[in-house]
mmCIF file with all atom_site columns, C-alpha atoms in Angstrom:
data_model
loop_
_atom_site.group_PDB
_atom_site.id
_atom_site.type_symbol
_atom_site.label_atom_id
_atom_site.label_alt_id
_atom_site.label_comp_id
_atom_site.label_asym_id
_atom_site.label_entity_id
_atom_site.label_seq_id
_atom_site.pdbx_PDB_ins_code
_atom_site.Cartn_x
_atom_site.Cartn_y
_atom_site.Cartn_z
_atom_site.occupancy
_atom_site.B_iso_or_equiv
_atom_site.pdbx_formal_charge
_atom_site.auth_seq_id
_atom_site.auth_comp_id
_atom_site.auth_asym_id
_atom_site.auth_atom_id
_atom_site.pdbx_PDB_model_num
ATOM 1   C CA . MET A 1 1   ? -59.500 54.622 99.620  1.00 97.00 ? 1   MET A CA 1
ATOM 2   C CA . LYS A 1 2   ? -57.371 54.400 96.479  1.00 98.00 ? 2   LYS A CA 1
ATOM 3   C CA . ILE A 1 3   ? -53.719 55.043 97.347  1.00 98.00 ? 3   ILE A CA 1
ATOM 4   C CA . ALA A 1 4   ? -51.214 55.683 94.552  1.00 98.00 ? 4   ALA A CA 1
ATOM 5   C CA . LEU A 1 5   ? -47.484 55.071 95.026  1.00 98.00 ? 5   LEU A CA 1
ATOM 6   C CA . ILE A 1 6   ? -45.054 57.100 92.900  1.00 98.00 ? 6   ILE A CA 1
ATOM 7   C CA . ASN A 1 7   ? -41.250 56.815 92.980  1.00 97.00 ? 7   ASN A CA 1
ATOM 8   C CA . GLU A 1 8   ? -38.749 58.972 91.103  1.00 96.00 ? 8   GLU A CA 1
ATOM 9   C CA . ASN A 1 9   ? -35.616 57.785 89.357  1.00 97.00 ? 9   ASN A CA 1
ATOM 10  C CA . SER A 1 10  ? -32.987 58.303 92.076  1.00 96.00 ? 10  SER A CA 1
ATOM 11  C CA . GLN A 1 11  ? -34.888 56.086 94.516  1.00 97.00 ? 11  GLN A CA 1
ATOM 12  C CA . ALA A 1 12  ? -36.484 53.624 92.106  1.00 97.00 ? 12  ALA A CA 1
ATOM 13  C CA . ALA A 1 13  ? -34.464 50.730 93.536  1.00 97.00 ? 13  ALA A CA 1
ATOM 14  C CA . LYS A 1 14  ? -36.463 51.064 96.773  1.00 97.00 ? 14  LYS A CA 1
ATOM 15  C CA . ASN A 1 15  ? -39.885 50.771 95.142  1.00 98.00 ? 15  ASN A CA 1
ATOM 16  C CA . ALA A 1 16  ? -40.378 47.154 96.231  1.00 97.00 ? 16  ALA A CA 1
ATOM 17  C CA . ILE A 1 17  ? -39.500 47.964 99.862  1.00 97.00 ? 17  ILE A CA 1
ATOM 18  C CA . ILE A 1 18  ? -41.881 50.930 99.925  1.00 98.00 ? 18  ILE A CA 1
ATOM 19  C CA . TYR A 1 19  ? -44.662 49.051 98.152  1.00 98.00 ? 19  TYR A CA 1
ATOM 20  C CA . ASP A 1 20  ? -44.390 46.072 100.501 1.00 98.00 ? 20  ASP A CA 1
ATOM 21  C CA . ALA A 1 21  ? -44.550 48.318 103.579 1.00 98.00 ? 21  ALA A CA 1
ATOM 22  C CA . LEU A 1 22  ? -47.511 50.242 102.178 1.00 98.00 ? 22  LEU A CA 1
ATOM 23  C CA . THR A 1 23  ? -49.560 47.202 101.203 1.00 98.00 ? 23  THR A CA 1
ATOM 24  C CA . THR A 1 24  ? -48.737 45.433 104.491 1.00 98.00 ? 24  THR A CA 1
ATOM 25  C CA . VAL A 1 25  ? -50.457 48.263 106.355 1.00 98.00 ? 25  VAL A CA 1
ATOM 26  C CA . ALA A 1 26  ? -53.045 49.664 103.936 1.00 98.00 ? 26  ALA A CA 1
ATOM 27  C CA . GLU A 1 27  ? -54.645 46.580 102.424 1.00 98.00 ? 27  GLU A CA 1
ATOM 28  C CA . PRO A 1 28  ? -55.761 44.963 105.733 1.00 98.00 ? 28  PRO A CA 1
ATOM 29  C CA . LEU A 1 29  ? -57.432 48.325 106.508 1.00 97.00 ? 29  LEU A CA 1
ATOM 30  C CA . GLY A 1 30  ? -59.515 48.029 103.335 1.00 97.00 ? 30  GLY A CA 1
ATOM 31  C CA . HIS A 1 31  ? -57.524 50.421 101.140 1.00 98.00 ? 31  HIS A CA 1
ATOM 32  C CA . GLN A 1 32  ? -56.350 49.694 97.592  1.00 98.00 ? 32  GLN A CA 1
ATOM 33  C CA . VAL A 1 33  ? -52.761 50.401 96.600  1.00 98.00 ? 33  VAL A CA 1
ATOM 34  C CA . PHE A 1 34  ? -51.809 51.194 93.000  1.00 98.00 ? 34  PHE A CA 1
ATOM 35  C CA . ASN A 1 35  ? -48.107 51.148 92.205  1.00 98.00 ? 35  ASN A CA 1
ATOM 36  C CA . TYR A 1 36  ? -47.304 53.616 89.412  1.00 98.00 ? 36  TYR A CA 1
ATOM 37  C CA . GLY A 1 37  ? -43.546 53.026 89.675  1.00 96.00 ? 37  GLY A CA 1
ATOM 38  C CA . MET A 1 38  ? -40.800 53.597 88.940  1.00 97.00 ? 38  MET A CA 1
ATOM 39  C CA . TYR A 1 39  ? -40.285 49.927 89.696  1.00 98.00 ? 39  TYR A CA 1
ATOM 40  C CA . THR A 1 40  ? -36.527 49.675 89.084  1.00 97.00 ? 40  THR A CA 1
ATOM 41  C CA . PRO A 1 41  ? -33.744 52.069 88.064  1.00 96.00 ? 41  PRO A CA 1
ATOM 42  C CA . GLU A 1 42  ? -33.713 50.308 84.690  1.00 96.00 ? 42  GLU A CA 1
ATOM 43  C CA . ASP A 1 43  ? -37.326 51.203 83.824  1.00 97.00 ? 43  ASP A CA 1
ATOM 44  C CA . GLU A 1 44  ? -37.629 52.568 80.305  1.00 94.00 ? 44  GLU A CA 1
ATOM 45  C CA . ALA A 1 45  ? -39.860 55.389 81.574  1.00 95.00 ? 45  ALA A CA 1
ATOM 46  C CA . SER A 1 46  ? -38.029 57.604 84.052  1.00 97.00 ? 46  SER A CA 1
ATOM 47  C CA . LEU A 1 47  ? -39.735 59.934 86.545  1.00 98.00 ? 47  LEU A CA 1
ATOM 48  C CA . THR A 1 48  ? -38.113 63.021 88.051  1.00 98.00 ? 48  THR A CA 1
ATOM 49  C CA . TYR A 1 49  ? -39.399 64.634 91.229  1.00 98.00 ? 49  TYR A CA 1
ATOM 50  C CA . VAL A 1 50  ? -41.050 67.294 89.041  1.00 98.00 ? 50  VAL A CA 1
ATOM 51  C CA . MET A 1 51  ? -42.928 64.551 87.206  1.00 98.00 ? 51  MET A CA 1
ATOM 52  C CA . ASN A 1 52  ? -43.939 63.088 90.570  1.00 98.00 ? 52  ASN A CA 1
ATOM 53  C CA . GLY A 1 53  ? -45.819 66.294 91.264  1.00 98.00 ? 53  GLY A CA 1
ATOM 54  C CA . LEU A 1 54  ? -47.465 66.442 87.849  1.00 98.00 ? 54  LEU A CA 1
ATOM 55  C CA . LEU A 1 55  ? -48.481 62.785 88.103  1.00 98.00 ? 55  LEU A CA 1
ATOM 56  C CA . ALA A 1 56  ? -49.848 63.294 91.621  1.00 98.00 ? 56  ALA A CA 1
ATOM 57  C CA . GLY A 1 57  ? -51.928 66.223 90.377  1.00 98.00 ? 57  GLY A CA 1
ATOM 58  C CA . LEU A 1 58  ? -53.236 64.166 87.478  1.00 98.00 ? 58  LEU A CA 1
ATOM 59  C CA . LEU A 1 59  ? -54.181 61.190 89.661  1.00 98.00 ? 59  LEU A CA 1
ATOM 60  C CA . LEU A 1 60  ? -55.859 63.193 92.424  1.00 98.00 ? 60  LEU A CA 1
ATOM 61  C CA . ASN A 1 61  ? -57.740 65.628 90.214  1.00 98.00 ? 61  ASN A CA 1
ATOM 62  C CA . SER A 1 62  ? -59.007 62.897 87.889  1.00 98.00 ? 62  SER A CA 1
ATOM 63  C CA . GLY A 1 63  ? -60.226 60.737 90.773  1.00 98.00 ? 63  GLY A CA 1
ATOM 64  C CA . ALA A 1 64  ? -57.873 57.917 89.821  1.00 98.00 ? 64  ALA A CA 1
ATOM 65  C CA . ALA A 1 65  ? -56.465 58.155 93.366  1.00 98.00 ? 65  ALA A CA 1
ATOM 66  C CA . ASP A 1 66  ? -57.674 59.526 96.687  1.00 98.00 ? 66  ASP A CA 1
ATOM 67  C CA . PHE A 1 67  ? -54.225 59.754 98.245  1.00 98.00 ? 67  PHE A CA 1
ATOM 68  C CA . VAL A 1 68  ? -50.673 59.816 96.877  1.00 98.00 ? 68  VAL A CA 1
ATOM 69  C CA . VAL A 1 69  ? -47.553 58.466 98.567  1.00 98.00 ? 69  VAL A CA 1
ATOM 70  C CA . THR A 1 70  ? -44.419 59.778 96.897  1.00 98.00 ? 70  THR A CA 1
ATOM 71  C CA . GLY A 1 71  ? -40.932 60.989 97.708  1.00 98.00 ? 71  GLY A CA 1
ATOM 72  C CA . CYS A 1 72  ? -37.381 61.521 96.520  1.00 97.00 ? 72  CYS A CA 1
ATOM 73  C CA . GLY A 1 73  ? -33.932 61.678 98.107  1.00 97.00 ? 73  GLY A CA 1
ATOM 74  C CA . THR A 1 74  ? -34.894 64.262 100.729 1.00 98.00 ? 74  THR A CA 1
ATOM 75  C CA . GLY A 1 75  ? -38.630 64.378 100.124 1.00 98.00 ? 75  GLY A CA 1
ATOM 76  C CA . MET A 1 76  ? -38.416 68.132 99.580  1.00 98.00 ? 76  MET A CA 1
ATOM 77  C CA . GLY A 1 77  ? -38.483 68.223 95.774  1.00 98.00 ? 77  GLY A CA 1
ATOM 78  C CA . SER A 1 78  ? -41.486 65.940 95.402  1.00 98.00 ? 78  SER A CA 1
ATOM 79  C CA . MET A 1 79  ? -43.353 67.852 98.109  1.00 98.00 ? 79  MET A CA 1
ATOM 80  C CA . LEU A 1 80  ? -42.759 71.174 96.323  1.00 98.00 ? 80  LEU A CA 1
ATOM 81  C CA . ALA A 1 81  ? -43.766 69.728 92.951  1.00 98.00 ? 81  ALA A CA 1
ATOM 82  C CA . CYS A 1 82  ? -46.938 68.206 94.396  1.00 98.00 ? 82  CYS A CA 1
ATOM 83  C CA . ASN A 1 83  ? -47.958 71.436 96.097  1.00 98.00 ? 83  ASN A CA 1
ATOM 84  C CA . ALA A 1 84  ? -47.576 73.286 92.791  1.00 97.00 ? 84  ALA A CA 1
ATOM 85  C CA . MET A 1 85  ? -50.595 71.336 91.508  1.00 98.00 ? 85  MET A CA 1
ATOM 86  C CA . PRO A 1 86  ? -54.230 72.389 91.992  1.00 97.00 ? 86  PRO A CA 1
ATOM 87  C CA . GLY A 1 87  ? -56.095 70.452 94.647  1.00 97.00 ? 87  GLY A CA 1
ATOM 88  C CA . VAL A 1 88  ? -52.980 68.738 96.015  1.00 98.00 ? 88  VAL A CA 1
ATOM 89  C CA . PHE A 1 89  ? -52.036 69.235 99.671  1.00 98.00 ? 89  PHE A CA 1
ATOM 90  C CA . CYS A 1 90  ? -48.778 67.401 100.306 1.00 98.00 ? 90  CYS A CA 1
ATOM 91  C CA . GLY A 1 91  ? -46.867 67.154 103.568 1.00 98.00 ? 91  GLY A CA 1
ATOM 92  C CA . LEU A 1 92  ? -43.240 66.246 104.172 1.00 98.00 ? 92  LEU A CA 1
ATOM 93  C CA . VAL A 1 93  ? -43.381 63.185 106.423 1.00 98.00 ? 93  VAL A CA 1
ATOM 94  C CA . ILE A 1 94  ? -40.252 61.684 107.961 1.00 97.00 ? 94  ILE A CA 1
ATOM 95  C CA . ASP A 1 95  ? -41.516 59.737 110.967 1.00 97.00 ? 95  ASP A CA 1
ATOM 96  C CA . PRO A 1 96  ? -44.787 58.470 112.503 1.00 98.00 ? 96  PRO A CA 1
ATOM 97  C CA . THR A 1 97  ? -45.290 61.656 114.537 1.00 98.00 ? 97  THR A CA 1
ATOM 98  C CA . ASP A 1 98  ? -45.169 63.711 111.327 1.00 98.00 ? 98  ASP A CA 1
ATOM 99  C CA . ALA A 1 99  ? -47.708 61.329 109.792 1.00 98.00 ? 99  ALA A CA 1
ATOM 100 C CA . PHE A 1 100 ? -50.075 61.577 112.772 1.00 97.00 ? 100 PHE A CA 1
ATOM 101 C CA . LEU A 1 101 ? -49.933 65.362 112.975 1.00 98.00 ? 101 LEU A CA 1
ATOM 102 C CA . PHE A 1 102 ? -50.283 65.808 109.206 1.00 98.00 ? 102 PHE A CA 1
ATOM 103 C CA . GLY A 1 103 ? -53.307 63.534 109.167 1.00 97.00 ? 103 GLY A CA 1
ATOM 104 C CA . GLN A 1 104 ? -55.016 65.092 112.165 1.00 97.00 ? 104 GLN A CA 1
ATOM 105 C CA . ILE A 1 105 ? -54.159 68.770 111.620 1.00 97.00 ? 105 ILE A CA 1
ATOM 106 C CA . ASN A 1 106 ? -53.724 69.232 107.872 1.00 97.00 ? 106 ASN A CA 1
ATOM 107 C CA . ASP A 1 107 ? -55.698 66.236 106.540 1.00 97.00 ? 107 ASP A CA 1
ATOM 108 C CA . GLY A 1 108 ? -53.995 66.511 103.157 1.00 97.00 ? 108 GLY A CA 1
ATOM 109 C CA . ASN A 1 109 ? -54.153 64.096 100.257 1.00 98.00 ? 109 ASN A CA 1
ATOM 110 C CA . ALA A 1 110 ? -50.466 63.383 99.620  1.00 98.00 ? 110 ALA A CA 1
ATOM 111 C CA . ILE A 1 111 ? -47.216 62.823 101.480 1.00 98.00 ? 111 ILE A CA 1
ATOM 112 C CA . SER A 1 112 ? -43.627 63.019 100.335 1.00 98.00 ? 112 SER A CA 1
ATOM 113 C CA . MET A 1 113 ? -40.931 61.059 102.162 1.00 98.00 ? 113 MET A CA 1
ATOM 114 C CA . PRO A 1 114 ? -37.115 61.026 102.109 1.00 98.00 ? 114 PRO A CA 1
ATOM 115 C CA . TYR A 1 115 ? -35.933 57.746 100.615 1.00 98.00 ? 115 TYR A CA 1
ATOM 116 C CA . ALA A 1 116 ? -32.192 58.521 100.746 1.00 97.00 ? 116 ALA A CA 1
ATOM 117 C CA . LYS A 1 117 ? -31.633 60.898 103.679 1.00 96.00 ? 117 LYS A CA 1
ATOM 118 C CA . GLY A 1 118 ? -31.997 58.893 106.899 1.00 94.00 ? 118 GLY A CA 1
ATOM 119 C CA . PHE A 1 119 ? -33.173 55.759 105.065 1.00 95.00 ? 119 PHE A CA 1
ATOM 120 C CA . GLY A 1 120 ? -31.092 53.206 106.908 1.00 92.00 ? 120 GLY A CA 1
ATOM 121 C CA . TRP A 1 121 ? -31.400 50.146 109.108 1.00 93.00 ? 121 TRP A CA 1
ATOM 122 C CA . ALA A 1 122 ? -35.046 49.109 109.747 1.00 94.00 ? 122 ALA A CA 1
ATOM 123 C CA . ALA A 1 123 ? -36.315 51.765 107.319 1.00 96.00 ? 123 ALA A CA 1
ATOM 124 C CA . GLU A 1 124 ? -39.148 49.460 106.324 1.00 96.00 ? 124 GLU A CA 1
ATOM 125 C CA . LEU A 1 125 ? -40.395 49.452 109.934 1.00 97.00 ? 125 LEU A CA 1
ATOM 126 C CA . ASN A 1 126 ? -40.477 53.243 109.976 1.00 97.00 ? 126 ASN A CA 1
ATOM 127 C CA . LEU A 1 127 ? -42.441 53.169 106.725 1.00 98.00 ? 127 LEU A CA 1
ATOM 128 C CA . GLN A 1 128 ? -45.010 50.784 108.182 1.00 98.00 ? 128 GLN A CA 1
ATOM 129 C CA . ASP A 1 129 ? -45.377 52.898 111.327 1.00 98.00 ? 129 ASP A CA 1
ATOM 130 C CA . VAL A 1 130 ? -45.847 56.025 109.201 1.00 98.00 ? 130 VAL A CA 1
ATOM 131 C CA . TYR A 1 131 ? -48.559 54.362 107.107 1.00 98.00 ? 131 TYR A CA 1
ATOM 132 C CA . ARG A 1 132 ? -50.380 53.130 110.212 1.00 98.00 ? 132 ARG A CA 1
ATOM 133 C CA . LYS A 1 133 ? -50.540 56.652 111.588 1.00 97.00 ? 133 LYS A CA 1
ATOM 134 C CA . LEU A 1 134 ? -51.846 57.890 108.229 1.00 97.00 ? 134 LEU A CA 1
ATOM 135 C CA . PHE A 1 135 ? -54.354 55.269 107.211 1.00 97.00 ? 135 PHE A CA 1
ATOM 136 C CA . ASP A 1 136 ? -55.648 53.610 110.384 1.00 95.00 ? 136 ASP A CA 1
ATOM 137 C CA . GLY A 1 137 ? -58.614 55.518 111.762 1.00 92.00 ? 137 GLY A CA 1
ATOM 138 C CA . GLU A 1 138 ? -60.234 58.836 110.957 1.00 93.00 ? 138 GLU A CA 1
ATOM 139 C CA . ARG A 1 139 ? -58.102 61.787 109.896 1.00 93.00 ? 139 ARG A CA 1
ATOM 140 C CA . GLY A 1 140 ? -58.795 65.467 110.392 1.00 94.00 ? 140 GLY A CA 1
ATOM 141 C CA . LEU A 1 141 ? -59.898 65.189 114.015 1.00 94.00 ? 141 LEU A CA 1
ATOM 142 C CA . GLY A 1 142 ? -57.434 67.846 115.157 1.00 93.00 ? 142 GLY A CA 1
ATOM 143 C CA . TYR A 1 143 ? -54.584 67.877 117.635 1.00 94.00 ? 143 TYR A CA 1
ATOM 144 C CA . PRO A 1 144 ? -54.874 68.931 120.340 1.00 94.00 ? 144 PRO A CA 1
ATOM 145 C CA . LYS A 1 145 ? -58.602 68.195 120.349 1.00 90.00 ? 145 LYS A CA 1
ATOM 146 C CA . GLU A 1 146 ? -59.582 71.619 121.675 1.00 93.00 ? 146 GLU A CA 1
ATOM 147 C CA . ARG A 1 147 ? -58.188 73.204 118.503 1.00 93.00 ? 147 ARG A CA 1
ATOM 148 C CA . ALA A 1 148 ? -60.019 70.864 116.125 1.00 93.00 ? 148 ALA A CA 1
ATOM 149 C CA . GLU A 1 149 ? -62.554 73.460 114.953 1.00 95.00 ? 149 GLU A CA 1
ATOM 150 C CA . ILE A 1 150 ? -60.036 76.193 114.147 1.00 95.00 ? 150 ILE A CA 1
ATOM 151 C CA . MET A 1 151 ? -57.918 73.618 112.312 1.00 94.00 ? 151 MET A CA 1
ATOM 152 C CA . ARG A 1 152 ? -60.951 72.547 110.288 1.00 95.00 ? 152 ARG A CA 1
ATOM 153 C CA . ARG A 1 153 ? -61.692 76.169 109.376 1.00 96.00 ? 153 ARG A CA 1
ATOM 154 C CA . ASN A 1 154 ? -58.075 76.809 108.395 1.00 96.00 ? 154 ASN A CA 1
ATOM 155 C CA . ARG A 1 155 ? -58.089 73.768 106.109 1.00 96.00 ? 155 ARG A CA 1
ATOM 156 C CA . GLY A 1 156 ? -61.146 75.191 104.362 1.00 96.00 ? 156 GLY A CA 1
ATOM 157 C CA . ILE A 1 157 ? -59.535 78.612 104.034 1.00 96.00 ? 157 ILE A CA 1
ATOM 158 C CA . LEU A 1 158 ? -56.376 77.052 102.581 1.00 95.00 ? 158 LEU A CA 1
ATOM 159 C CA . LYS A 1 159 ? -58.423 75.003 100.126 1.00 95.00 ? 159 LYS A CA 1
ATOM 160 C CA . ASP A 1 160 ? -60.261 78.134 98.966  1.00 96.00 ? 160 ASP A CA 1
ATOM 161 C CA . LEU A 1 161 ? -56.992 80.073 98.726  1.00 95.00 ? 161 LEU A CA 1
ATOM 162 C CA . LYS A 1 162 ? -55.396 77.377 96.590  1.00 95.00 ? 162 LYS A CA 1
ATOM 163 C CA . ALA A 1 163 ? -58.457 77.233 94.339  1.00 93.00 ? 163 ALA A CA 1
ATOM 164 C CA . ALA A 1 164 ? -58.187 80.992 93.859  1.00 94.00 ? 164 ALA A CA 1
ATOM 165 C CA . SER A 1 165 ? -54.457 80.942 93.137  1.00 93.00 ? 165 SER A CA 1
ATOM 166 C CA . CYS A 1 166 ? -54.325 77.837 90.910  1.00 92.00 ? 166 CYS A CA 1
ATOM 167 C CA . ARG A 1 167 ? -55.935 76.939 87.617  1.00 92.00 ? 167 ARG A CA 1
ATOM 168 C CA . ASP A 1 168 ? -57.919 73.731 87.289  1.00 95.00 ? 168 ASP A CA 1
ATOM 169 C CA . MET A 1 169 ? -56.025 70.564 86.365  1.00 97.00 ? 169 MET A CA 1
ATOM 170 C CA . LEU A 1 170 ? -57.293 70.440 82.794  1.00 95.00 ? 170 LEU A CA 1
ATOM 171 C CA . SER A 1 171 ? -55.965 73.961 82.214  1.00 95.00 ? 171 SER A CA 1
ATOM 172 C CA . VAL A 1 172 ? -52.635 72.887 83.711  1.00 96.00 ? 172 VAL A CA 1
ATOM 173 C CA . LEU A 1 173 ? -52.452 69.894 81.361  1.00 96.00 ? 173 LEU A CA 1
ATOM 174 C CA . ASN A 1 174 ? -53.238 72.144 78.397  1.00 94.00 ? 174 ASN A CA 1
ATOM 175 C CA . SER A 1 175 ? -50.403 74.475 79.406  1.00 95.00 ? 175 SER A CA 1
ATOM 176 C CA . VAL A 1 176 ? -47.527 72.143 80.257  1.00 95.00 ? 176 VAL A CA 1
ATOM 177 C CA . ASP A 1 177 ? -44.974 70.970 77.728  1.00 95.00 ? 177 ASP A CA 1
ATOM 178 C CA . PRO A 1 178 ? -46.633 68.020 75.912  1.00 94.00 ? 178 PRO A CA 1
ATOM 179 C CA . MET A 1 179 ? -43.340 66.134 75.945  1.00 95.00 ? 179 MET A CA 1
ATOM 180 C CA . LEU A 1 180 ? -43.143 66.492 79.739  1.00 96.00 ? 180 LEU A CA 1
ATOM 181 C CA . LEU A 1 181 ? -46.707 65.224 80.072  1.00 96.00 ? 181 LEU A CA 1
ATOM 182 C CA . LYS A 1 182 ? -46.057 62.278 77.750  1.00 96.00 ? 182 LYS A CA 1
ATOM 183 C CA . ALA A 1 183 ? -42.930 61.328 79.701  1.00 96.00 ? 183 ALA A CA 1
ATOM 184 C CA . THR A 1 184 ? -44.844 61.597 82.990  1.00 97.00 ? 184 THR A CA 1
ATOM 185 C CA . VAL A 1 185 ? -47.482 59.085 81.903  1.00 97.00 ? 185 VAL A CA 1
ATOM 186 C CA . ALA A 1 186 ? -45.134 56.746 80.019  1.00 96.00 ? 186 ALA A CA 1
ATOM 187 C CA . GLY A 1 187 ? -44.851 54.227 82.860  1.00 95.00 ? 187 GLY A CA 1
ATOM 188 C CA . GLN A 1 188 ? -45.369 50.612 81.890  1.00 93.00 ? 188 GLN A CA 1
ATOM 189 C CA . ARG A 1 189 ? -48.552 50.250 83.976  1.00 97.00 ? 189 ARG A CA 1
ATOM 190 C CA . PHE A 1 190 ? -49.919 53.800 83.769  1.00 97.00 ? 190 PHE A CA 1
ATOM 191 C CA . SER A 1 191 ? -52.634 53.129 81.203  1.00 95.00 ? 191 SER A CA 1
ATOM 192 C CA . GLU A 1 192 ? -53.721 49.934 82.936  1.00 96.00 ? 192 GLU A CA 1
ATOM 193 C CA . LEU A 1 193 ? -54.084 51.617 86.330  1.00 98.00 ? 193 LEU A CA 1
ATOM 194 C CA . PHE A 1 194 ? -55.186 55.120 85.369  1.00 98.00 ? 194 PHE A CA 1
ATOM 195 C CA . TYR A 1 195 ? -57.953 54.497 82.849  1.00 97.00 ? 195 TYR A CA 1
ATOM 196 C CA . ALA A 1 196 ? -59.587 51.859 85.036  1.00 97.00 ? 196 ALA A CA 1
ATOM 197 C CA . ASN A 1 197 ? -59.886 54.313 87.941  1.00 98.00 ? 197 ASN A CA 1
ATOM 198 C CA . ALA A 1 198 ? -60.092 57.881 86.602  1.00 98.00 ? 198 ALA A CA 1
ATOM 199 C CA . GLN A 1 199 ? -63.450 59.603 87.082  1.00 97.00 ? 199 GLN A CA 1
ATOM 200 C CA . ASP A 1 200 ? -62.965 62.922 85.252  1.00 97.00 ? 200 ASP A CA 1
ATOM 201 C CA . GLN A 1 201 ? -63.768 62.169 81.623  1.00 96.00 ? 201 GLN A CA 1
ATOM 202 C CA . ASP A 1 202 ? -62.504 65.527 80.368  1.00 97.00 ? 202 ASP A CA 1
ATOM 203 C CA . ILE A 1 203 ? -59.039 64.771 81.776  1.00 97.00 ? 203 ILE A CA 1
ATOM 204 C CA . VAL A 1 204 ? -59.215 61.233 80.395  1.00 97.00 ? 204 VAL A CA 1
ATOM 205 C CA . ALA A 1 205 ? -60.163 62.468 76.938  1.00 96.00 ? 205 ALA A CA 1
ATOM 206 C CA . TYR A 1 206 ? -57.435 65.104 76.876  1.00 96.00 ? 206 TYR A CA 1
ATOM 207 C CA . LEU A 1 207 ? -54.787 62.643 77.993  1.00 95.00 ? 207 LEU A CA 1
ATOM 208 C CA . LYS A 1 208 ? -55.774 60.163 75.308  1.00 93.00 ? 208 LYS A CA 1
ATOM 209 C CA . THR A 1 209 ? -55.535 62.930 72.723  1.00 92.00 ? 209 THR A CA 1
ATOM 210 C CA . VAL A 1 210 ? -52.044 63.936 73.849  1.00 90.00 ? 210 VAL A CA 1
ATOM 211 C CA . THR A 1 211 ? -50.675 60.407 74.174  1.00 87.00 ? 211 THR A CA 1
ATOM 212 C CA . GLY A 1 212 ? -52.391 58.996 71.140  1.00 77.00 ? 212 GLY A CA 1
#
């Protein structure tokens, strides 16, 4: 699985801590981790939590990523921005129990975490435990087990409902402020990571047109 990490500007100083925790858990399990930044608070390209959502939508809908790990000070803003995008199902995850239940019940494709609120002593250990509950083993099995089938059906209903209420990602990209889109993909490693992994050539072509 291709896992994308996205950090916004207020928590950019913690990117290395988050990235280290994520790769420590995910890579031995056979997953690839792609760090889209921000890498430091001094990065020339700055991401807001709104941009986190737009970038998550772009990565997931293009096939450049299978799962997005993002967050902000409380995790709330990035979660809301992600869930505004077509095809993105993002949960607010604070601890390993949240991660387990989100993976087994909701089986979404993105999480948002608080990187300021409650991010204290041994925070990196909590991050590792969260990622283990998310990425080790099969997701979507249900919890409790006897409710697995109804949970599976509800996930399908929610997916259909979101498809009915949202436009496709290419339509979203055509509608957003071009300056917002350009700023969202201005990260120093975006082109290197995105174009090597994206599968949707219509999205790729549009993005190249917008960014030049």
